[in-house]
Coordinates of C-alpha atoms in Angstrom, one line a residue:
Chain A
X1 CA 11.6 165.2 168.4
X2 CA 11.2 165.8 171.8
X3 CA 14.1 165.4 174.3
X4 CA 14.1 162.2 176.5
X5 CA 13.2 163.2 180.0
X6 CA 16.2 162.8 182.4
X7 CA 16.2 159.4 184.3
X8 CA 14.0 160.1 187.4
X9 CA 16.1 157.5 189.5
X10 CA 19.6 159.0 188.9
X11 CA 19.5 161.7 191.7
X12 CA 18.3 159.1 194.2
X13 CA 20.8 156.6 193.0
X14 CA 23.7 159.3 193.3
X15 CA 22.5 160.2 196.8
X16 CA 22.5 156.5 198.0
X17 CA 25.9 155.8 196.8
X18 CA 27.3 159.0 198.4
X19 CA 25.4 158.0 201.6
X20 CA 27.1 154.5 201.6
X21 CA 30.3 155.9 201.2
X22 CA 29.9 158.5 203.9
X23 CA 28.9 155.7 206.4
X24 CA 31.7 153.1 205.3
X25 CA 34.6 155.9 206.0
X26 CA 34.1 156.0 209.7
X27 CA 33.4 152.2 209.8
X28 CA 36.9 151.7 208.2
X29 CA 38.4 154.0 210.6
X30 CA 36.9 152.2 213.7
X31 CA 38.1 148.8 212.4
X32 CA 41.6 150.1 212.1
X33 CA 41.8 149.5 208.6
X34 CA 45.1 150.5 207.4
X35 CA 46.2 148.5 204.4
X36 CA 49.7 150.5 203.9
X37 CA 51.0 148.9 207.1
X38 CA 51.0 145.6 205.0
X39 CA 53.9 146.8 203.2
X40 CA 56.2 148.0 205.8
X41 CA 59.4 146.6 205.8
X42 CA 59.5 144.9 209.1
X43 CA 56.1 143.5 208.5
X44 CA 56.9 142.1 205.4
X45 CA 59.7 140.4 206.9
X46 CA 57.5 138.8 209.5
X47 CA 55.2 137.6 207.1
X48 CA 57.7 136.0 205.0
X49 CA 59.2 134.1 208.1
X50 CA 55.6 133.0 209.0
X51 CA 54.7 131.7 205.6
X52 CA 58.2 130.3 205.0
X53 CA 57.5 128.2 208.1
X54 CA 54.8 126.4 206.1
X55 CA 57.4 124.7 203.6
X56 CA 58.2 122.2 202.8
X57 CA 55.0 120.4 203.5
X58 CA 54.7 117.3 205.9
X59 CA 54.4 114.2 203.7
X60 CA 55.7 111.6 205.9
X61 CA 53.9 108.3 205.9
X62 CA 52.9 108.5 209.6
X63 CA 51.4 111.9 209.2
X64 CA 49.5 111.4 206.1
X65 CA 47.8 108.4 207.9
X66 CA 47.1 110.8 210.7
X67 CA 46.0 113.3 208.1
X68 CA 43.6 110.8 206.6
X69 CA 41.8 109.6 209.5
X70 CA 41.3 113.0 210.6
X71 CA 39.9 114.0 207.4
X72 CA 37.3 111.1 207.7
X73 CA 36.5 112.3 211.3
X74 CA 35.8 115.7 210.1
X75 CA 33.9 114.6 207.1
X76 CA 31.7 112.6 209.5
X77 CA 31.3 115.2 211.8
X78 CA 30.3 117.8 209.2
X79 CA 27.9 115.3 207.6
X80 CA 26.3 114.5 210.9
X81 CA 26.0 118.1 211.8
X82 CA 24.3 119.1 208.5
X83 CA 21.9 116.1 208.8
X84 CA 20.9 117.1 212.3
X85 CA 20.6 120.7 211.4
X86 CA 18.4 119.9 208.4
X87 CA 16.0 118.2 210.9
X88 CA 15.7 121.8 212.4
X89 CA 15.8 124.0 209.2
X90 CA 13.4 122.0 207.0
X91 CA 10.2 122.3 209.1
X92 CA 11.2 125.7 210.4
X93 CA 12.2 126.9 207.1
X94 CA 8.8 125.6 205.7
X95 CA 7.0 127.1 208.3
X96 CA 8.4 130.6 207.6
X97 CA 7.4 130.5 203.9
X98 CA 4.7 132.8 203.2
X99 CA 4.3 131.2 199.7
X100 CA 3.1 127.9 201.4
X101 CA 0.7 129.5 203.8
X102 CA -2.9 128.7 203.1
X103 CA -4.6 131.1 205.6
X104 CA -3.0 134.0 203.7
X105 CA -5.3 133.1 200.6
X106 CA -8.4 135.4 200.6
X107 CA -7.0 136.4 203.1
X108 CA -8.5 133.8 205.5
X109 CA -10.4 134.7 208.7
X110 CA -7.7 133.6 210.9
X111 CA -4.6 134.8 208.6
X112 CA -3.2 136.5 211.7
X113 CA -2.5 133.4 213.3
X114 CA -0.2 132.6 210.4
X115 CA 1.3 135.6 210.4
X116 CA 2.5 135.7 214.1
X117 CA 3.5 132.0 213.7
X118 CA 5.8 133.1 211.0
X119 CA 7.3 135.9 213.1
X120 CA 7.9 133.4 215.9
X121 CA 9.6 131.0 213.8
X122 CA 11.7 133.7 212.2
X123 CA 12.7 134.9 215.8
X124 CA 13.8 131.4 216.8
X125 CA 15.8 130.8 213.9
X126 CA 17.6 134.1 214.6
X127 CA 18.4 132.9 218.2
X128 CA 19.6 129.7 216.9
X129 CA 22.0 131.2 214.5
X130 CA 22.7 134.3 216.8
X131 CA 24.8 132.4 219.3
X132 CA 28.0 131.2 217.4
X133 CA 28.6 127.5 217.2
X134 CA 31.7 127.7 219.7
X135 CA 29.4 129.0 222.5
X136 CA 27.0 126.0 221.9
X137 CA 30.2 123.7 221.7
X138 CA 31.4 125.2 225.1
X139 CA 27.8 124.6 226.5
X140 CA 27.7 121.1 225.3
X141 CA 31.0 120.1 226.5
X142 CA 29.9 120.6 230.1
X143 CA 27.0 118.0 229.2
X144 CA 28.6 115.6 226.9
X145 CA 32.3 115.9 227.9
X146 CA 35.2 116.6 225.2
X147 CA 34.4 114.7 221.9
X148 CA 32.6 115.0 218.7
X149 CA 29.1 114.7 220.1
X150 CA 29.4 118.4 221.6
X151 CA 30.9 119.4 218.1
X152 CA 28.1 117.9 216.1
X153 CA 25.1 119.2 218.2
X154 CA 26.7 122.6 218.2
X155 CA 27.0 122.8 214.3
X156 CA 23.5 121.0 214.2
X157 CA 22.1 124.0 216.2
X158 CA 23.7 127.1 214.5
X159 CA 23.6 125.6 211.1
X160 CA 20.2 124.6 211.6
X161 CA 19.2 128.6 212.4
X162 CA 21.2 129.5 209.2
X163 CA 19.8 126.8 206.9
X164 CA 16.2 127.3 208.2
X165 CA 16.5 131.0 207.3
X166 CA 18.1 130.9 203.9
X167 CA 15.9 127.9 202.9
X168 CA 12.8 130.1 204.0
X169 CA 14.1 132.9 201.8
X170 CA 15.1 130.7 198.7
X171 CA 11.6 129.3 198.6
X172 CA 10.2 132.8 199.0
X173 CA 12.1 134.2 196.3
X174 CA 10.9 131.7 194.0
X175 CA 7.9 132.5 191.6
X176 CA 5.1 131.7 194.1
X177 CA 2.1 131.7 191.3
X178 CA 2.6 127.8 190.8
X179 CA 2.2 127.0 194.5
X180 CA -0.5 129.6 194.8
X181 CA -2.6 128.1 192.1
X182 CA -2.3 124.6 193.7
X183 CA -3.2 125.8 197.1
X184 CA -6.2 127.6 195.5
X185 CA -7.3 124.4 194.1
X186 CA -7.5 122.7 197.5
X187 CA -3.8 121.2 197.5
X188 CA -2.0 120.7 201.0
X189 CA 1.1 122.6 202.0
X190 CA 3.5 119.7 201.4
X191 CA 2.0 118.5 198.0
X192 CA 1.9 122.3 196.8
X193 CA 5.7 122.6 197.9
X194 CA 6.7 119.6 196.0
X195 CA 4.7 120.3 192.8
X196 CA 5.0 124.1 192.9
X197 CA 8.0 125.2 194.5
X198 CA 10.9 122.6 194.5
X199 CA 10.7 122.3 190.7
X200 CA 11.8 125.9 190.7
X201 CA 14.0 126.1 194.0
X202 CA 15.6 122.6 194.3
X203 CA 18.9 123.7 192.7
X204 CA 19.2 126.7 194.9
X205 CA 18.7 124.5 198.1
X206 CA 21.1 122.1 197.2
X207 CA 23.6 124.2 196.2
X208 CA 23.3 126.2 199.7
X209 CA 23.1 122.9 201.6
X210 CA 26.4 121.6 200.0
X211 CA 28.1 125.1 200.7
X212 CA 27.0 124.8 204.4
X213 CA 28.6 121.3 204.5
X214 CA 31.9 122.9 203.2
X215 CA 31.5 125.5 206.0
X216 CA 30.8 122.8 208.3
X217 CA 34.2 121.1 207.3
X218 CA 36.1 124.6 208.1
X219 CA 34.2 125.0 211.2
X220 CA 35.3 121.8 212.6
X221 CA 38.8 123.8 213.2
X222 CA 36.7 125.7 215.9
X223 CA 35.3 122.3 217.0
X224 CA 39.0 121.2 217.4
X225 CA 39.4 123.5 220.3
X226 CA 36.8 121.5 222.4
X227 CA 38.6 118.4 221.6
X228 CA 36.1 117.2 219.0
X229 CA 39.0 115.6 217.0
X230 CA 39.2 115.6 213.2
X231 CA 41.1 118.0 211.2
X232 CA 40.6 120.9 213.7
X233 CA 42.3 119.1 216.6
X234 CA 45.4 118.1 214.2
X235 CA 45.5 121.6 213.1
X236 CA 45.5 122.9 216.8
X237 CA 48.3 120.4 217.8
X238 CA 50.4 121.4 214.8
X239 CA 50.1 125.4 215.5
X240 CA 50.8 124.7 218.7
X241 CA 54.0 123.0 218.1
X242 CA 54.8 125.5 215.6
X243 CA 55.0 122.8 212.9
X244 CA 54.3 124.8 209.7
X245 CA 54.9 121.9 207.3
X246 CA 52.1 119.8 209.0
X247 CA 49.7 122.9 208.9
X248 CA 50.4 123.2 205.4
X249 CA 49.4 119.9 204.5
X250 CA 46.2 120.2 206.5
X251 CA 45.3 123.4 204.6
X252 CA 45.9 121.5 201.4
X253 CA 43.4 119.0 202.6
X254 CA 41.1 121.6 203.3
X255 CA 41.5 123.1 200.0
X256 CA 40.9 119.6 198.3
X257 CA 37.7 119.2 200.3
X258 CA 36.4 122.8 199.3
X259 CA 37.2 122.0 195.8
X260 CA 35.4 118.6 195.9
X261 CA 32.2 120.3 197.6
X262 CA 32.2 122.7 194.7
X263 CA 32.3 119.9 192.1
X264 CA 29.5 118.0 194.0
X265 CA 27.4 121.1 194.0
X266 CA 28.0 122.0 190.5
X267 CA 27.3 118.2 189.4
X268 CA 23.9 118.4 191.5
X269 CA 23.0 121.7 189.9
X270 CA 23.5 120.7 186.6
X271 CA 21.3 117.4 187.3
X272 CA 18.6 119.5 188.8
X273 CA 18.5 122.3 186.1
Chain B
X1 CA -25.7 124.2 193.6
X2 CA -24.1 126.7 191.2
X3 CA -23.1 129.9 192.8
X4 CA -24.7 133.3 194.0
X5 CA -23.2 136.6 194.8
X6 CA -25.2 139.2 196.7
X7 CA -23.9 142.7 197.1
X8 CA -20.0 141.8 196.7
X9 CA -17.3 144.5 196.7
X10 CA -13.9 143.9 196.9
X11 CA -11.0 146.7 197.1
X12 CA -7.5 145.3 196.6
X13 CA -4.7 145.9 199.1
X14 CA -3.4 148.8 196.7
X15 CA -6.7 150.7 197.3
X16 CA -7.8 149.6 193.8
X17 CA -11.8 148.9 193.9
X18 CA -12.0 145.9 191.6
X19 CA -15.6 145.0 192.3
X20 CA -18.9 146.9 193.5
X21 CA -21.9 145.6 194.4
X22 CA -22.1 142.8 192.5
X23 CA -25.2 140.6 192.1
X24 CA -24.9 137.5 190.4
X25 CA -26.8 134.1 190.4
X26 CA -25.9 131.3 188.2
X27 CA -27.6 127.8 188.5
X28 CA -25.8 124.5 188.2
X29 CA -24.8 123.4 185.0
X30 CA -25.1 127.1 183.3
X31 CA -22.4 128.2 181.0
X32 CA -21.6 131.6 181.2
X33 CA -19.0 134.1 179.5
X34 CA -17.6 137.2 181.0
X35 CA -16.7 140.0 178.6
X36 CA -15.3 143.5 179.3
X37 CA -12.3 145.6 178.6
X38 CA -9.0 144.7 180.5
X39 CA -9.0 146.0 184.3
X40 CA -12.6 146.0 184.3
X41 CA -12.7 143.3 187.1
X42 CA -13.2 139.9 185.3
X43 CA -10.1 138.2 186.9
X44 CA -11.1 139.4 190.3
X45 CA -14.6 138.3 189.9
X46 CA -13.3 134.8 188.8
X47 CA -10.8 134.7 192.0
X48 CA -13.8 135.4 194.0
X49 CA -15.5 132.4 192.8
X50 CA -12.4 130.2 193.1
X51 CA -12.6 131.2 196.8
X52 CA -9.1 132.5 196.2
X53 CA -10.0 136.2 197.2
X54 CA -12.4 137.1 200.1
X55 CA -14.6 139.9 199.3
X56 CA -14.9 143.0 202.0
X57 CA -18.6 143.3 201.3
X58 CA -21.6 141.0 200.6
X59 CA -22.4 137.5 200.5
X60 CA -20.8 134.7 198.4
X61 CA -22.2 131.2 198.2
X62 CA -20.3 128.7 196.1
X63 CA -21.7 125.1 195.5
X64 CA -24.1 125.6 198.2
X65 CA -21.6 126.7 200.9
X66 CA -20.2 130.1 202.1
X67 CA -16.6 129.5 201.7
X68 CA -15.5 132.2 204.4
X69 CA -17.5 131.1 207.4
X70 CA -16.6 127.1 207.5
X71 CA -13.5 125.5 209.0
X72 CA -10.3 125.7 207.1
X73 CA -10.6 121.9 206.3
X74 CA -14.1 122.6 204.5
X75 CA -12.7 125.4 202.6
X76 CA -9.9 123.1 201.3
X77 CA -12.4 120.5 200.3
X78 CA -14.6 123.3 198.7
X79 CA -11.3 124.5 196.7
X80 CA -10.8 120.9 195.5
X81 CA -14.1 121.1 193.8
X82 CA -13.4 124.4 191.9
X83 CA -11.1 124.5 188.9
X84 CA -9.8 127.7 187.8
X85 CA -7.9 127.9 184.3
X86 CA -5.3 130.9 185.0
X87 CA -4.7 133.3 182.3
X88 CA -0.6 133.0 182.8
X89 CA -0.6 129.2 183.1
X90 CA 1.0 128.8 186.9
X91 CA 3.2 125.8 185.9
X92 CA 6.9 125.5 186.9
X93 CA 9.0 125.5 183.6
X94 CA 10.9 122.6 184.7
X95 CA 8.2 120.4 185.5
X96 CA 7.3 117.7 183.0
X97 CA 3.9 117.7 181.3
X98 CA 2.6 114.6 183.2
X99 CA 3.2 116.0 186.5
X100 CA 1.6 119.4 185.7
X101 CA -1.4 117.7 184.7
X102 CA -1.6 115.3 187.4
X103 CA -1.3 118.1 190.0
X104 CA -4.9 119.1 189.1
X105 CA -5.9 116.1 191.6
X106 CA -3.7 117.2 194.6
X107 CA -6.7 118.7 196.3
X108 CA -8.3 115.1 196.1
X109 CA -5.4 112.9 196.7
X110 CA -4.0 112.0 200.2
X111 CA -0.5 112.9 200.7
X112 CA 0.9 109.8 200.2
X113 CA -0.3 109.4 196.7
X114 CA 0.9 113.0 195.8
X115 CA 4.4 111.8 196.9
X116 CA 4.1 108.3 195.1
X117 CA 3.1 110.2 192.1
X118 CA 6.6 112.0 192.0
X119 CA 8.5 108.7 192.0
X120 CA 6.3 107.4 189.5
X121 CA 3.2 109.0 187.6
X122 CA 0.0 106.9 189.4
X123 CA -2.2 107.7 186.4
X124 CA -0.2 108.7 183.3
X125 CA -3.1 107.3 181.2
X126 CA -5.7 109.7 182.7
X127 CA -3.3 112.7 182.0
X128 CA -2.6 111.4 178.5
X129 CA -6.5 111.2 177.9
X130 CA -7.0 115.0 178.8
X131 CA -3.9 116.1 176.7
X132 CA -4.9 114.2 173.8
X133 CA -8.3 116.0 173.7
X134 CA -6.2 119.2 173.3
X135 CA -3.8 117.5 170.6
X136 CA -0.9 117.4 173.0
X137 CA -0.9 113.6 173.7
X138 CA 2.5 112.9 172.3
X139 CA 4.0 115.5 174.8
X140 CA 3.2 113.8 178.0
X141 CA 6.8 113.1 179.1
X142 CA 8.1 116.4 177.9
X143 CA 9.3 119.5 180.0
X144 CA 7.1 122.2 180.0
X145 CA 9.7 124.6 179.2
X146 CA 9.8 123.1 175.6
X147 CA 6.4 123.9 174.8
X148 CA 5.1 127.2 173.0
X149 CA 2.9 129.9 175.0
X150 CA -0.2 128.3 173.5
X151 CA 0.7 124.8 174.1
X152 CA 1.4 125.5 177.8
X153 CA -2.0 127.2 178.0
X154 CA -3.5 124.0 176.9
X155 CA -1.5 122.0 179.5
X156 CA -3.1 124.4 182.1
X157 CA -6.4 123.5 180.8
X158 CA -5.8 119.9 180.6
X159 CA -4.9 119.9 184.4
X160 CA -8.3 121.3 185.2
X161 CA -10.0 119.1 183.0
X162 CA -8.2 116.1 185.0
X163 CA -9.4 117.9 188.3
X164 CA -13.0 117.4 187.2
X165 CA -14.1 120.2 189.1
X166 CA -18.0 120.9 189.8
X167 CA -17.3 124.7 189.2
X168 CA -15.5 125.1 186.1
X169 CA -13.7 128.8 185.9
X170 CA -11.5 129.9 183.1
X171 CA -9.6 133.4 183.0
X172 CA -9.0 134.4 179.3
X173 CA -8.3 130.4 178.6
X174 CA -7.5 130.9 174.9
X175 CA -5.4 134.4 175.2
X176 CA -2.0 132.7 173.7
X177 CA -3.8 130.7 171.0
X178 CA -4.6 131.6 167.4
X179 CA -8.3 132.1 166.2
X180 CA -8.9 128.7 165.0
X181 CA -7.5 127.0 167.9
X182 CA -9.2 129.4 170.4
X183 CA -12.5 128.4 168.4
X184 CA -12.0 124.9 169.0
X185 CA -10.6 125.1 172.6
X186 CA -13.7 127.1 173.7
X187 CA -16.1 124.7 172.2
X188 CA -14.1 121.9 173.9
X189 CA -14.6 123.5 177.3
X190 CA -18.5 124.0 176.7
X191 CA -18.8 120.5 175.7
X192 CA -17.0 119.4 178.6
X193 CA -19.1 121.3 180.9
X194 CA -22.6 120.3 179.0
X195 CA -21.5 116.6 179.6
X196 CA -20.7 116.7 182.9
X197 CA -23.5 118.9 183.9
X198 CA -21.2 121.3 185.7
X199 CA -21.2 125.1 185.9
X200 CA -18.8 126.9 183.6
X201 CA -17.7 130.5 183.9
X202 CA -15.1 131.9 181.3
X203 CA -13.7 135.4 180.7
X204 CA -13.0 135.9 177.0
X205 CA -11.2 138.9 175.3
X206 CA -12.8 138.3 172.1
X207 CA -16.6 139.2 172.2
X208 CA -17.6 137.1 169.2
X209 CA -16.3 133.9 170.7
X210 CA -18.4 134.5 173.8
X211 CA -21.5 135.1 171.7
X212 CA -21.0 132.1 169.4
X213 CA -20.3 129.8 172.3
X214 CA -22.2 130.5 175.5
X215 CA -25.7 130.8 176.3
X216 CA -25.3 133.5 178.8
X217 CA -23.0 136.6 178.6
X218 CA -22.2 138.9 181.1
X219 CA -20.7 142.2 180.6
X220 CA -18.3 143.6 183.1
X221 CA -17.5 147.4 183.4
X222 CA -15.5 149.4 186.2
X223 CA -16.2 146.5 188.7
X224 CA -19.9 146.1 188.2
X225 CA -22.2 144.2 185.8
X226 CA -23.2 146.2 182.7
X227 CA -25.6 143.5 181.3
X228 CA -26.4 140.1 181.9
X229 CA -28.4 138.8 179.1
X230 CA -28.7 135.7 176.8
X231 CA -26.1 135.6 174.1
X232 CA -28.9 136.2 171.3
X233 CA -30.2 139.4 173.1
X234 CA -26.9 141.3 173.5
X235 CA -26.9 144.6 171.3
X236 CA -24.1 146.1 169.6
X237 CA -24.8 149.3 171.6
X238 CA -24.1 147.6 174.6
X239 CA -20.8 146.1 173.6
X240 CA -19.8 149.6 172.2
X241 CA -20.6 150.9 175.8
X242 CA -18.7 148.2 177.7
X243 CA -15.6 148.8 175.5
X244 CA -16.0 152.7 175.3
X245 CA -12.6 153.1 176.9
X246 CA -10.6 150.9 174.4
X247 CA -12.4 152.6 171.5
X248 CA -13.1 149.3 169.7
X249 CA -14.9 145.9 170.3
X250 CA -12.1 143.2 170.3
X251 CA -12.9 140.3 168.0
X252 CA -11.3 136.9 167.1
X253 CA -12.9 136.6 163.9
X254 CA -12.9 133.4 162.0
X255 CA -10.1 134.3 159.7
X256 CA -7.5 131.9 159.4
X257 CA -4.3 133.8 159.5
X258 CA -2.4 132.7 162.5
X259 CA -0.9 134.5 165.5
X260 CA 2.4 135.6 164.3
X261 CA 3.8 134.6 167.6
X262 CA 2.7 131.3 167.6
X263 CA 4.5 129.1 164.9
X264 CA 4.3 125.9 166.9
X265 CA 0.6 126.0 167.2
X266 CA -0.1 127.0 163.5
X267 CA 1.8 123.7 162.3
X268 CA -0.1 121.4 164.5
X269 CA -2.4 118.9 163.2
X270 CA -6.3 119.5 163.2
X271 CA -7.8 119.6 166.5
X272 CA -10.0 116.7 168.0
X273 CA -12.9 117.8 170.1
X274 CA -13.8 114.8 172.0

């Protein structure tokens, strides 16, 4: 019996782990990360005071009616924003997907056109999502004035960039053999997507889209600052008036919405599995 | 029609020289078997014939056209006329059998028809007929991940049968089937090609299967054609040279004992061949 040769990947693994730690340490220092300060006497009291201000939750009839209306507004805004963003994300995400490229098979003589087009789309998506939605919102407020349309448009653009990138990457990480087989048999891109890629990737795509919708609900807090209405604006008012009880009720509403989104996502994934 | 290769060479992206200086002319309606050790270049050759790989040397003419000089639209139309049965069936596991078979005609269908077929299969009877020839007619609405390896391979075959290509290519189409089923499936391929008068090229691991069913047998070794002969003229010495690296000549045999890995196939009823 001969001794098994030592795992050749062990040394590089140790090296990379050490390198990651060495890099992480100065980053934590730069970020002023001092968790011990959480437990200092004065800070604990301040935190307790802040959290205590949230109780009891505001449950008066008037406020709940207001909360209900704001929730519907927020849901409408998030849904419209996601719908708008998918108009951007679906075509751009598909254009970015190498597995759906016909010129890549062979490779064809003009494959470089496809390569540069995909690079261009990738850059465009980076620009769309690289600028935070708040900045887009401030820009659009100058055009549309205060209100939901600026918020929806801002969400649509930033989330379009995020969704497009992730759609492309989800499609890219699915097994591309089925798609390639179809393209090699003369199928068009969209047919190859529907018959080859979607059966494998539909679950991932749906769950990421629902997750982004959930993020859009939370992002409406930011939209509130530009007067887009909804839960964000309500939250803004409550915090400014130091009304912790109202803020707590709003936070609970967020929590319920997040749980609901989770449930929807889980249900859809199970249906598509 | 048919196809011809002249001085074709192909080096893969990783630097492996898969084909060198291949000359081959196959007339319309000919039935040819490719044999050779694994890694000899059979799959690469078939993918060149499927217009899926562009050789970096030599000339290719498929069904009377040069695939790589025409427009992209012409290339797509050509590809729709060529059917390749892949060694590993390229079918998403969650897809239903009927969808996987109907996908064979995506190259011929307009997009609206492809979309409509996802809502309700446009030609379930056509798919069922091809599946029935492979004894899978009853599994039409089942999901592909419920099938055994050999059954999935037959679904992939039914897809290309449904495509009705003018150039029928098959890359080890029976590798997951037991000997008896392999025999019947290879016979079916030949029968189909002869009936429709189309060209058939199939690579086979089992040499005896190739010799029994195909009029013309081509031995591929190290990316080159070692011999190209009528089946009756292939000599044992040539086969031994072809498989020198593997040590023995792989045979399917006619023995009935089944592949241990394929219990689902072993239990299936006798095969219908028309």
